[in-house]
Short mmCIF file of C-alpha atoms in Angstrom, two decimals:
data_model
loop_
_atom_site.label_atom_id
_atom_site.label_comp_id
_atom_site.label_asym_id
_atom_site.label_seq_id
_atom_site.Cartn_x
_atom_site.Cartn_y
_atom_site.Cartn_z
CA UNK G 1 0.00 0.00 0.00
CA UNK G 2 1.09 3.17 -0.85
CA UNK G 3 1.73 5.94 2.11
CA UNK G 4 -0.57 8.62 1.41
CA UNK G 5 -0.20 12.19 2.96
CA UNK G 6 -2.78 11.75 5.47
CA UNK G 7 -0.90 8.34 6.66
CA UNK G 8 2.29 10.35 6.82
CA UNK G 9 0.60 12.81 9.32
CA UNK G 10 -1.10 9.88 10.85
CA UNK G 11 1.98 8.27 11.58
CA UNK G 12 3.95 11.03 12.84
CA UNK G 13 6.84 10.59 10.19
CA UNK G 14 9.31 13.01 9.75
CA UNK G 15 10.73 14.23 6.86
CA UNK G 16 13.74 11.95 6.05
CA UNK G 17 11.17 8.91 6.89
CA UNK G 18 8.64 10.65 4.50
CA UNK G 19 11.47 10.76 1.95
CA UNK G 20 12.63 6.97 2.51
CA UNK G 21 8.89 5.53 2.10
CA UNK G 22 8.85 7.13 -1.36
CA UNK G 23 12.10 5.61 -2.37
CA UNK G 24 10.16 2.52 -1.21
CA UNK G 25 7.14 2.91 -2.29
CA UNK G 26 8.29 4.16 -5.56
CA UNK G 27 10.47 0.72 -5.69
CA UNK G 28 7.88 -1.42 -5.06
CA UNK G 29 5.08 0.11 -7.64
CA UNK G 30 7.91 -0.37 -10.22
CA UNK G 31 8.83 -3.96 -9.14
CA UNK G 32 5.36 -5.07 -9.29
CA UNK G 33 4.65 -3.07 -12.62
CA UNK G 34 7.67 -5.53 -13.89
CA UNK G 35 5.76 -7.94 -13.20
CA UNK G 36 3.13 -7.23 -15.30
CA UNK G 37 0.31 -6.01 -12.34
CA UNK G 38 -0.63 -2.32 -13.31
CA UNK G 39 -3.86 -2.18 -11.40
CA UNK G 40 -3.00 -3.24 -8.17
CA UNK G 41 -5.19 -5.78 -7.68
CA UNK G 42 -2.70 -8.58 -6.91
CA UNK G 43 0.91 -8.25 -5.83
CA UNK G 44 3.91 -9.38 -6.24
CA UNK G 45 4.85 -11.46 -3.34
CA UNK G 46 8.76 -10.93 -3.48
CA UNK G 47 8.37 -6.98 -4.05
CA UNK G 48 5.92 -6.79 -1.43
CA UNK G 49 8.28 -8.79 1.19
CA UNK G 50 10.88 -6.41 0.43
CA UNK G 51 8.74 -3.08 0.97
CA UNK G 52 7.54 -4.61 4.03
CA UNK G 53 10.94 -5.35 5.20
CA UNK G 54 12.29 -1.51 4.32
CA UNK G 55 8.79 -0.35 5.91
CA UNK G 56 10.02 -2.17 8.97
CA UNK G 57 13.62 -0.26 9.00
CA UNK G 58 12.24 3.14 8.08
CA UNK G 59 9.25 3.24 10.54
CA UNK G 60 9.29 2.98 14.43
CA UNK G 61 7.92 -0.37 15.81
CA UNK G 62 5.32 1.83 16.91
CA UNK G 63 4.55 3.42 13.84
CA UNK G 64 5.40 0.02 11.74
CA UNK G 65 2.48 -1.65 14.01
CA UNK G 66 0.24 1.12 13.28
CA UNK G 67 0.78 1.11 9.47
CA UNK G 68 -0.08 -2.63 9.37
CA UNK G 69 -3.39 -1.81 11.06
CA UNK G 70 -4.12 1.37 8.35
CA UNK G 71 -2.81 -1.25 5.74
CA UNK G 72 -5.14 -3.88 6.57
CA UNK G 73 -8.14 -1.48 7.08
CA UNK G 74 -7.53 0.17 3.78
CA UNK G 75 -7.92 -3.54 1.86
CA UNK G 76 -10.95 -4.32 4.42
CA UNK G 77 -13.00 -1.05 2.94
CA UNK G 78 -11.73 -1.68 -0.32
CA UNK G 79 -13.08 -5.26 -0.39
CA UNK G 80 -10.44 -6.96 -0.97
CA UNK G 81 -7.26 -8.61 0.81
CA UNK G 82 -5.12 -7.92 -2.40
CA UNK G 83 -4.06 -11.32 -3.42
CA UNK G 84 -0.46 -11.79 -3.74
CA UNK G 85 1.12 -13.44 -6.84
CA UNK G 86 3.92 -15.84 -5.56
#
């Protein structure tokens, strides 16, 4: 999931972790536009175990923990629980 503005402020992030999630962000959309997803409606597994992992390094365990919750919540009012591709 991509960090939106609001999540940022949610989160408390400052401005060099604002900057990394980008960089990660940015990483991941292009990793799983690779391989061949453009919509986001399924992911690729790999990319998304590597954002998650940089997520985990950028972010507090505090704010990690909460992102996970806004994460989940986001695919819960969406409908879906994003399928990964493996």
């Amino acid at each position: 999931m991509m960090m939106s503005d609001s999540m940022s402020t949610a989160l408390g992030l400052s401005k060099e972790q604002i900057t990394l999630v980008k960089e990660s962000d940015a990483r991941c959309m292009k990793t799983c536009e690779k391989a061949g997803d453009h919509t986001m409606s399924t992911m690729d597994h790999p990319a998304m175990s590597v954002h998650h992992g940089e997520m985990k390094k950028i972010l507090t365990a505090d704010q990690y923990a909460r992102w996970n919750v806004m994460c989940n919540m986001s695919k819960a009012d969406n409908g879906t629980d994003h399928p990964m591709k493996n």
